Amino acid sequence: MLVLSDIARLAAVGIFLTAMPTADPPALDAEVERHSILMGTVARLVVVGESREQSLQATRDIEDVLREAEDELSTWRKGTDLDRLNRAPVGSSVTVSPELDAELSRALACAELTRGAFDPTLGALIQAWDLRGDGRRPSPGELDEALRLTGSHWLERVEAGWLRRQNVIVDEGGFGKGAALDRLRRHLADGPPRRVLVDLGGQMLLSDPRPDAVPWSIAVADPDDRSTPVLLLSLPDGSVATSSNSERSVSATISADPKSPAEKIGHLLDPRTGRPARDFGSMTVWAPTGLEADCLATGLFVAGPEAALELARERDGIEVVVIERTADRLHVSVSDGMRGRVEVISDRVSLLSQEPPKKSAFRGSSTGSAGPRR
Ligand code: ADP
Ligand code: MG
């Protein structure tokens, strides 16, 4: 869905351009920027190539790759591979493209890694809360039923494709954009060297294959106002994603009294309880791949700041920046690999020295999920 604040946000992340390289071979100095509506958001594509024509052509090719990904991954329209899987009769299997096959496996692996805080099979819960519509509070019975239908054990990978063992619904919202960015990276690897940034509304691909490439400078927004950048991150190639409720939220009346005010419901649910995740601020994740950054930003927002810092400590190649709000301040905690890469650009921010979490945040905290069966 295109919203006006997307435009403001685009301005906020424009800062990275200051870090563009200038001369070293191969000389990349022809910059083209394009905004397109893709994957339900305003996509910002920036290519710096050797010539203007090459850069222009690259933005068109990028659009094609993203449209193709959307044709397989979107559950917002009928007839895509994922939509067919979601509508398949219980007990039947659906064959999907090799790429989508691998992406589903990786999304389920992310569910396992986050002990079910990320779960791509939570479509029934999304429907129960009407998160694609105006929002509503489900009855206890509806919530129980949606929880029962959530879980990767209802989806089984079989020789001929994916077997739907229950009326489980796959929701690509937490991994689809990241998956598309990985498809894009593979596409870019086949072409000439180019510096490329693609921002799909908070999920970014950062790609510059040159060994002497300068780091990317990426803005992180105030969790309550995505048009206001509060941090600048200096990042290497890879992917960075931010999850917060400023991206999207719906309202629902929570009480039987029609005069009571509507409650804001975030678009991030905890699949272990079926309820909206605690809204502490925002979760930014850097990872080598788009799918990991995307699903971990979502899953670690749900799991919470302590669990996020712990996971980053345990997993090489995963770095996090957590913003927690109090009444008037924003407190920022970063994983070890992010130290020295964060610049504060707002008076509201306090950068906390990272302390080890007091307890093991992941262990014993969830129902877990089975992951793909092979
Ligand atoms: P964006 O809308 O920018 O992609 P996220 O990457 O944070 O934001 O993904 C949020 C979307 O992921 C939600 O709109 C919903 O479709 C889906 N989702 C919500 N909670 C979860 C969860 N716990 N696990 C997996 N997907 C989720
Ligand atoms: Mg996402």
Short mmCIF file of C-alpha atoms and ligand atoms in Angstrom, two decimals:
data_model
loop_
_atom_site.label_atom_id
_atom_site.label_comp_id
_atom_site.label_asym_id
_atom_site.label_seq_id
_atom_site.Cartn_x
_atom_site.Cartn_y
_atom_site.Cartn_z
CA MET A 1 0.00 0.00 0.00
CA LEU A 2 1.37 3.41 -0.94
CA VAL A 3 1.16 5.92 1.86
CA LEU A 4 2.21 9.54 1.89
CA SER A 5 4.77 9.03 4.61
CA ASP A 6 6.64 6.74 2.23
CA ILE A 7 7.65 9.83 0.33
CA ALA A 8 8.95 11.52 3.47
CA ARG A 9 10.84 8.39 4.34
CA LEU A 10 12.53 8.34 0.98
CA ALA A 11 13.91 11.76 1.73
CA ALA A 12 15.16 10.53 5.10
CA VAL A 13 17.30 7.78 3.66
CA GLY A 14 18.74 10.01 0.95
CA ILE A 15 21.75 10.71 3.12
CA PHE A 16 23.67 7.65 1.97
CA LEU A 17 24.53 9.34 -1.30
CA THR A 18 27.20 11.37 0.43
CA ALA A 19 29.24 8.19 0.73
CA MET A 20 29.33 7.42 -2.98
CA PRO A 21 32.75 6.60 -4.38
CA THR A 22 34.36 8.93 -6.87
CA ALA A 23 37.26 7.67 -8.96
CA ASP A 24 39.01 4.33 -8.36
CA PRO A 25 38.87 1.75 -11.14
CA PRO A 26 36.48 0.80 -12.52
CA ALA A 27 35.27 4.39 -12.48
CA LEU A 28 31.65 4.37 -11.45
CA ASP A 29 30.22 7.86 -11.59
CA ALA A 30 26.98 7.68 -13.57
CA GLU A 31 24.26 7.71 -10.93
CA VAL A 32 20.61 7.05 -11.69
CA GLU A 33 17.86 7.06 -9.08
CA ARG A 34 14.35 5.80 -9.71
CA HIS A 35 11.26 5.34 -7.54
CA SER A 36 8.79 2.63 -8.51
CA ILE A 37 5.81 1.02 -6.88
CA LEU A 38 6.90 -2.56 -6.35
CA MET A 39 6.08 -5.24 -3.79
CA GLY A 40 3.44 -3.06 -2.14
CA THR A 41 5.76 -0.19 -1.38
CA VAL A 42 7.63 2.69 -3.00
CA ALA A 43 10.89 1.07 -4.01
CA ARG A 44 13.90 3.31 -4.27
CA LEU A 45 16.51 2.11 -6.74
CA VAL A 46 19.91 3.75 -6.99
CA VAL A 47 22.52 2.53 -9.45
CA VAL A 48 25.97 3.99 -10.00
CA GLY A 49 27.47 2.48 -13.13
CA GLU A 50 30.06 3.32 -15.74
CA SER A 51 27.67 5.16 -18.03
CA ARG A 52 24.26 6.73 -17.67
CA GLU A 53 22.81 4.32 -20.21
CA GLN A 54 24.19 1.32 -18.31
CA SER A 55 22.81 2.61 -15.00
CA LEU A 56 19.41 3.36 -16.52
CA GLN A 57 19.20 -0.09 -18.06
CA ALA A 58 20.20 -1.60 -14.71
CA THR A 59 17.27 0.10 -12.92
CA ARG A 60 14.88 -1.32 -15.54
CA ASP A 61 16.36 -4.80 -15.12
CA ILE A 62 16.07 -4.49 -11.34
CA GLU A 63 12.38 -3.66 -11.70
CA ASP A 64 11.89 -6.74 -13.86
CA VAL A 65 13.59 -9.02 -11.34
CA LEU A 66 11.49 -7.61 -8.49
CA ARG A 67 8.26 -7.95 -10.49
CA GLU A 68 9.07 -11.57 -11.28
CA ALA A 69 9.73 -12.23 -7.58
CA GLU A 70 6.42 -10.61 -6.70
CA ASP A 71 4.62 -12.81 -9.24
CA GLU A 72 5.72 -15.87 -7.25
CA LEU A 73 5.83 -14.56 -3.70
CA SER A 74 2.91 -12.18 -3.23
CA THR A 75 -0.15 -13.38 -1.34
CA TRP A 76 -1.93 -10.09 -2.05
CA ARG A 77 -2.92 -11.30 -5.49
CA LYS A 78 -4.41 -14.47 -6.87
CA GLY A 79 -2.53 -17.06 -8.88
CA THR A 80 0.99 -16.58 -7.53
CA ASP A 81 2.85 -19.71 -6.41
CA LEU A 82 2.35 -18.87 -2.75
CA ASP A 83 -1.31 -18.05 -3.27
CA ARG A 84 -1.80 -21.46 -4.92
CA LEU A 85 -0.14 -23.11 -1.93
CA ASN A 86 -2.40 -21.20 0.47
CA ARG A 87 -5.50 -22.33 -1.42
CA ALA A 88 -4.47 -25.93 -2.03
CA PRO A 89 -6.75 -28.60 -0.50
CA VAL A 90 -5.48 -29.95 2.82
CA GLY A 91 -3.31 -33.00 2.15
CA SER A 92 -2.34 -31.98 -1.37
CA SER A 93 1.09 -30.82 -2.45
CA VAL A 94 1.95 -27.86 -4.64
CA THR A 95 5.06 -27.56 -6.78
CA VAL A 96 6.75 -24.17 -6.70
CA SER A 97 9.78 -22.74 -8.51
CA PRO A 98 13.19 -23.92 -7.24
CA GLU A 99 13.83 -20.39 -5.97
CA LEU A 100 10.61 -20.19 -3.96
CA ASP A 101 11.22 -23.72 -2.72
CA ALA A 102 14.58 -22.64 -1.26
CA GLU A 103 13.11 -19.40 0.10
CA LEU A 104 10.37 -21.26 1.98
CA SER A 105 12.98 -23.56 3.50
CA ARG A 106 15.07 -20.57 4.57
CA ALA A 107 12.02 -18.81 6.06
CA LEU A 108 11.23 -21.93 8.09
CA ALA A 109 14.87 -22.10 9.19
CA CYS A 110 14.49 -18.52 10.43
CA ALA A 111 11.43 -19.61 12.40
CA GLU A 112 13.58 -22.26 14.03
CA LEU A 113 16.42 -19.83 14.71
CA THR A 114 14.09 -17.42 16.49
CA ARG A 115 12.28 -20.24 18.31
CA GLY A 116 9.05 -19.29 16.60
CA ALA A 117 9.15 -15.52 17.19
CA PHE A 118 9.30 -15.30 13.40
CA ASP A 119 6.85 -17.67 11.76
CA PRO A 120 5.91 -17.45 8.07
CA THR A 121 2.89 -19.71 8.67
CA LEU A 122 1.02 -17.16 10.77
CA GLY A 123 -1.43 -16.16 8.01
CA ALA A 124 -4.45 -17.32 10.04
CA LEU A 125 -3.44 -14.93 12.83
CA ILE A 126 -3.02 -12.06 10.36
CA GLN A 127 -6.57 -12.77 9.19
CA ALA A 128 -7.93 -13.10 12.73
CA TRP A 129 -6.66 -9.60 13.57
CA ASP A 130 -7.63 -8.34 10.08
CA LEU A 131 -4.18 -6.80 9.70
CA ARG A 132 -4.66 -6.46 5.95
CA GLY A 133 -7.88 -4.55 6.54
CA ASP A 134 -9.05 -2.16 9.25
CA GLY A 135 -7.98 -4.32 12.18
CA ARG A 136 -10.23 -6.07 14.67
CA ARG A 137 -9.82 -7.91 17.95
CA PRO A 138 -10.55 -11.63 17.52
CA SER A 139 -12.73 -13.48 20.04
CA PRO A 140 -10.88 -15.97 22.29
CA GLY A 141 -12.26 -18.81 20.19
CA GLU A 142 -11.09 -17.25 16.93
CA LEU A 143 -7.67 -16.62 18.42
CA ASP A 144 -7.35 -20.24 19.56
CA GLU A 145 -8.30 -21.53 16.13
CA ALA A 146 -5.82 -19.19 14.38
CA LEU A 147 -3.08 -20.26 16.80
CA ARG A 148 -3.86 -23.91 16.09
CA LEU A 149 -3.40 -23.33 12.36
CA THR A 150 -0.08 -21.54 12.86
CA GLY A 151 3.14 -23.56 12.83
CA SER A 152 5.62 -24.92 10.33
CA HIS A 153 4.69 -28.50 11.23
CA TRP A 154 1.57 -27.97 9.06
CA LEU A 155 3.78 -27.44 6.02
CA GLU A 156 5.92 -30.29 4.85
CA ARG A 157 8.47 -30.36 2.09
CA VAL A 158 7.91 -33.44 -0.04
CA GLU A 159 9.51 -34.68 -3.24
CA ALA A 160 6.82 -33.14 -5.43
CA GLY A 161 6.70 -29.78 -3.68
CA TRP A 162 5.14 -28.52 -0.47
CA LEU A 163 2.43 -30.49 1.32
CA ARG A 164 -0.26 -28.55 3.12
CA ARG A 165 -1.24 -30.68 6.10
CA GLN A 166 -3.77 -28.23 7.53
CA ASN A 167 -5.46 -25.00 6.52
CA VAL A 168 -2.21 -23.23 7.27
CA ILE A 169 -1.66 -19.90 5.47
CA VAL A 170 1.83 -18.73 4.54
CA ASP A 171 2.35 -14.97 4.98
CA GLU A 172 5.28 -13.54 3.03
CA GLY A 173 5.16 -10.13 4.77
CA GLY A 174 8.15 -10.92 6.97
CA PHE A 175 10.46 -12.48 4.35
CA GLY A 176 9.22 -11.78 0.80
CA LYS A 177 11.00 -8.49 0.25
CA GLY A 178 14.23 -9.92 1.61
CA ALA A 179 13.89 -12.96 -0.65
CA ALA A 180 13.38 -10.66 -3.63
CA LEU A 181 16.53 -8.72 -2.72
CA ASP A 182 18.52 -11.97 -2.73
CA ARG A 183 17.21 -12.77 -6.20
CA LEU A 184 18.38 -9.33 -7.20
CA ARG A 185 21.86 -9.87 -5.79
CA ARG A 186 22.23 -13.02 -7.87
CA HIS A 187 21.07 -11.11 -10.94
CA LEU A 188 23.56 -8.29 -10.28
CA ALA A 189 26.44 -10.76 -9.90
CA ASP A 190 26.07 -11.65 -13.59
CA GLY A 191 26.48 -8.07 -14.79
CA PRO A 192 29.29 -5.51 -14.79
CA PRO A 193 30.42 -4.02 -11.44
CA ARG A 194 27.93 -1.42 -10.21
CA ARG A 195 27.16 0.21 -6.92
CA VAL A 196 23.51 -0.53 -6.17
CA LEU A 197 21.15 0.35 -3.36
CA VAL A 198 17.58 -0.92 -3.40
CA ASP A 199 15.23 0.08 -0.59
CA LEU A 200 11.92 -1.76 -0.38
CA GLY A 201 10.37 0.34 2.40
CA GLY A 202 12.79 -0.61 5.15
CA GLN A 203 14.45 -3.68 3.59
CA MET A 204 17.61 -2.72 1.75
CA LEU A 205 20.09 -4.37 -0.55
CA LEU A 206 23.59 -2.86 -0.41
CA SER A 207 25.73 -4.13 -3.25
CA ASP A 208 29.11 -2.97 -4.47
CA PRO A 209 31.42 -5.82 -5.53
CA ARG A 210 34.58 -3.70 -5.78
CA PRO A 211 37.21 -4.63 -3.17
CA ASP A 212 37.84 -0.96 -2.37
CA ALA A 213 34.16 -0.02 -2.09
CA VAL A 214 33.47 2.64 0.54
CA PRO A 215 31.00 1.66 3.29
CA TRP A 216 27.35 2.56 2.96
CA SER A 217 25.88 5.29 5.12
CA ILE A 218 22.33 4.31 6.05
CA ALA A 219 19.89 6.32 8.13
CA VAL A 220 17.71 4.72 10.80
CA ALA A 221 14.50 6.58 11.55
CA ASP A 222 12.85 7.55 14.81
CA PRO A 223 10.58 4.57 15.61
CA ASP A 224 7.66 6.98 16.04
CA ASP A 225 8.33 9.12 13.00
CA ARG A 226 9.88 7.49 10.03
CA SER A 227 10.57 10.77 8.28
CA THR A 228 13.09 11.73 11.00
CA PRO A 229 16.48 10.01 10.89
CA VAL A 230 18.11 9.60 14.31
CA LEU A 231 21.12 7.37 13.54
CA LEU A 232 23.55 6.88 10.70
CA LEU A 233 25.02 3.42 10.26
CA SER A 234 28.21 2.77 8.34
CA LEU A 235 27.71 -0.67 6.78
CA PRO A 236 29.51 -3.08 4.45
CA ASP A 237 27.80 -4.91 1.58
CA GLY A 238 24.86 -7.04 2.58
CA SER A 239 21.33 -6.28 3.58
CA VAL A 240 19.80 -4.18 6.32
CA ALA A 241 16.17 -4.25 7.47
CA THR A 242 14.23 -2.38 10.11
CA SER A 243 10.98 -3.46 11.74
CA SER A 244 8.84 -1.15 13.81
CA ASN A 245 5.23 -0.22 14.12
CA SER A 246 5.81 3.12 12.45
CA GLU A 247 5.84 1.23 9.16
CA ARG A 248 2.21 0.21 9.41
CA SER A 249 -0.46 -0.26 12.06
CA VAL A 250 -4.22 -0.60 12.17
CA SER A 251 -6.83 0.40 14.71
CA ALA A 252 -9.41 -1.79 16.37
CA THR A 253 -12.02 -1.25 19.04
CA ILE A 254 -11.01 -3.39 21.96
CA SER A 255 -13.92 -3.00 24.29
CA ALA A 256 -17.57 -3.98 23.93
CA ASP A 257 -18.41 -0.34 24.64
CA PRO A 258 -18.68 1.27 21.20
CA LYS A 259 -17.75 4.65 22.70
CA SER A 260 -14.37 3.44 23.91
CA PRO A 261 -11.45 4.63 21.79
CA ALA A 262 -9.95 2.38 19.15
CA GLU A 263 -6.66 0.76 20.10
CA LYS A 264 -3.71 0.82 17.74
CA ILE A 265 -2.57 -2.65 16.80
CA GLY A 266 0.90 -3.09 15.37
CA HIS A 267 1.38 -5.26 12.30
CA LEU A 268 3.86 -7.50 14.10
CA LEU A 269 2.31 -10.43 15.95
CA ASP A 270 3.85 -12.87 18.37
CA PRO A 271 2.99 -16.26 16.82
CA ARG A 272 3.59 -17.97 20.17
CA THR A 273 0.77 -16.09 21.91
CA GLY A 274 -1.20 -14.92 18.88
CA ARG A 275 -1.12 -11.34 20.18
CA PRO A 276 0.56 -8.13 18.97
CA ALA A 277 4.23 -7.99 19.91
CA ARG A 278 5.35 -5.56 22.59
CA ASP A 279 6.14 -2.24 20.92
CA PHE A 280 9.43 -1.07 22.45
CA GLY A 281 10.73 0.93 19.46
CA SER A 282 12.54 -0.51 16.45
CA MET A 283 14.79 -3.41 15.47
CA THR A 284 17.40 -3.04 12.74
CA VAL A 285 19.29 -6.11 11.52
CA TRP A 286 22.26 -6.34 9.18
CA ALA A 287 22.91 -9.73 7.58
CA PRO A 288 24.75 -10.95 4.49
CA THR A 289 21.46 -11.92 2.81
CA GLY A 290 18.19 -10.06 2.37
CA LEU A 291 15.98 -12.89 3.57
CA GLU A 292 17.88 -13.22 6.85
CA ALA A 293 17.90 -9.47 7.51
CA ASP A 294 14.17 -9.23 6.73
CA CYS A 295 12.96 -12.22 8.75
CA LEU A 296 15.27 -11.48 11.67
CA ALA A 297 14.18 -7.82 11.87
CA THR A 298 10.61 -9.06 12.16
CA GLY A 299 11.38 -12.03 14.43
CA LEU A 300 13.77 -10.17 16.71
CA PHE A 301 11.32 -7.28 17.11
CA VAL A 302 8.89 -9.92 18.40
CA ALA A 303 11.53 -11.68 20.51
CA GLY A 304 12.61 -8.36 22.05
CA PRO A 305 15.87 -6.42 22.60
CA GLU A 306 17.62 -8.90 24.91
CA ALA A 307 16.97 -11.88 22.67
CA ALA A 308 18.17 -9.87 19.66
CA LEU A 309 21.49 -8.90 21.25
CA GLU A 310 21.99 -12.48 22.38
CA LEU A 311 21.35 -13.90 18.92
CA ALA A 312 23.76 -11.41 17.36
CA ARG A 313 26.41 -12.47 19.85
CA GLU A 314 25.91 -16.15 19.03
CA ARG A 315 25.66 -15.89 15.24
CA ASP A 316 28.53 -14.62 13.12
CA GLY A 317 27.35 -12.24 10.43
CA ILE A 318 24.24 -11.02 12.24
CA GLU A 319 24.37 -7.53 13.72
CA VAL A 320 21.59 -5.58 15.40
CA VAL A 321 20.77 -2.01 16.38
CA VAL A 322 17.93 -1.74 18.88
CA ILE A 323 16.09 1.50 19.63
CA GLU A 324 13.99 1.50 22.81
CA ARG A 325 11.83 4.49 23.63
CA THR A 326 11.08 5.93 27.04
CA ALA A 327 8.86 8.97 27.64
CA ASP A 328 11.26 11.45 26.10
CA ARG A 329 14.40 9.56 25.06
CA LEU A 330 15.50 6.92 22.57
CA HIS A 331 17.97 4.41 23.98
CA VAL A 332 20.16 2.61 21.46
CA SER A 333 21.90 -0.73 22.06
CA VAL A 334 24.16 -2.32 19.45
CA SER A 335 25.77 -5.71 18.94
CA ASP A 336 29.58 -5.94 19.05
CA GLY A 337 30.03 -5.80 15.27
CA MET A 338 28.11 -2.51 15.12
CA ARG A 339 30.38 -0.73 17.56
CA GLY A 340 32.05 2.21 15.91
CA ARG A 341 29.58 2.04 13.03
CA VAL A 342 26.82 4.10 14.64
CA GLU A 343 26.61 7.88 14.54
CA VAL A 344 23.96 9.63 16.61
CA ILE A 345 22.27 12.50 14.75
CA SER A 346 19.45 13.37 17.15
CA ASP A 347 19.41 14.99 20.61
CA ARG A 348 16.78 12.47 21.70
CA VAL A 349 19.17 9.53 21.41
CA SER A 350 21.35 8.00 24.13
CA LEU A 351 23.79 5.39 22.89
CA LEU A 352 24.08 2.69 25.56
CA SER A 353 27.22 0.69 26.01
CA GLN A 354 26.22 -2.84 25.24
CA GLU A 355 25.85 -5.03 28.28
CA PRO A 356 25.34 -8.78 28.23
CA PRO A 357 21.68 -9.72 28.68
CA LYS A 358 20.73 -10.72 32.21
CA LYS A 359 19.13 -13.96 31.18
CA SER A 360 19.14 -16.32 28.25
CA ALA A 361 16.36 -14.73 26.29
CA PHE A 362 15.71 -17.42 23.70
CA ARG A 363 16.01 -20.62 25.67
CA GLY A 364 12.86 -22.07 27.14
CA SER A 365 10.80 -19.12 26.06
CA SER A 366 8.69 -20.53 23.29
CA THR A 367 6.85 -23.37 21.71
CA GLY A 368 9.42 -23.56 18.93
CA SER A 369 8.74 -24.68 15.41
CA ALA A 370 9.68 -27.79 13.57
CA GLY A 371 11.23 -26.30 10.44
CA PRO A 372 11.17 -27.98 7.05
CA ARG A 373 11.12 -31.74 6.86
CA ARG A 374 13.24 -33.26 4.20
P1 ADP B 1 7.42 -4.66 6.24
O1 ADP B 1 5.94 -4.46 6.21
O2 ADP B 1 8.20 -3.40 6.03
O3 ADP B 1 7.90 -5.81 5.39
P2 ADP B 1 8.33 -6.36 8.34
O4 ADP B 1 9.47 -6.84 7.53
O5 ADP B 1 8.56 -6.11 9.77
O6 ADP B 1 7.71 -5.04 7.75
O7 ADP B 1 7.20 -7.45 8.17
C1 ADP B 1 5.95 -7.29 8.78
C2 ADP B 1 4.96 -8.23 8.14
O8 ADP B 1 5.33 -9.58 8.45
C3 ADP B 1 3.56 -8.06 8.70
O9 ADP B 1 2.84 -7.11 7.98
C4 ADP B 1 3.00 -9.46 8.56
O10 ADP B 1 2.56 -9.67 7.24
C5 ADP B 1 4.21 -10.34 8.79
N1 ADP B 1 4.40 -10.72 10.21
C6 ADP B 1 3.95 -10.10 11.34
N2 ADP B 1 4.40 -10.72 12.45
C7 ADP B 1 5.18 -11.75 12.01
C8 ADP B 1 5.92 -12.78 12.67
N3 ADP B 1 5.99 -12.85 13.99
N4 ADP B 1 6.57 -13.69 11.89
C9 ADP B 1 6.51 -13.63 10.53
N5 ADP B 1 5.84 -12.70 9.86
C10 ADP B 1 5.18 -11.76 10.58
MG MG B 2 9.77 -7.20 5.80
#
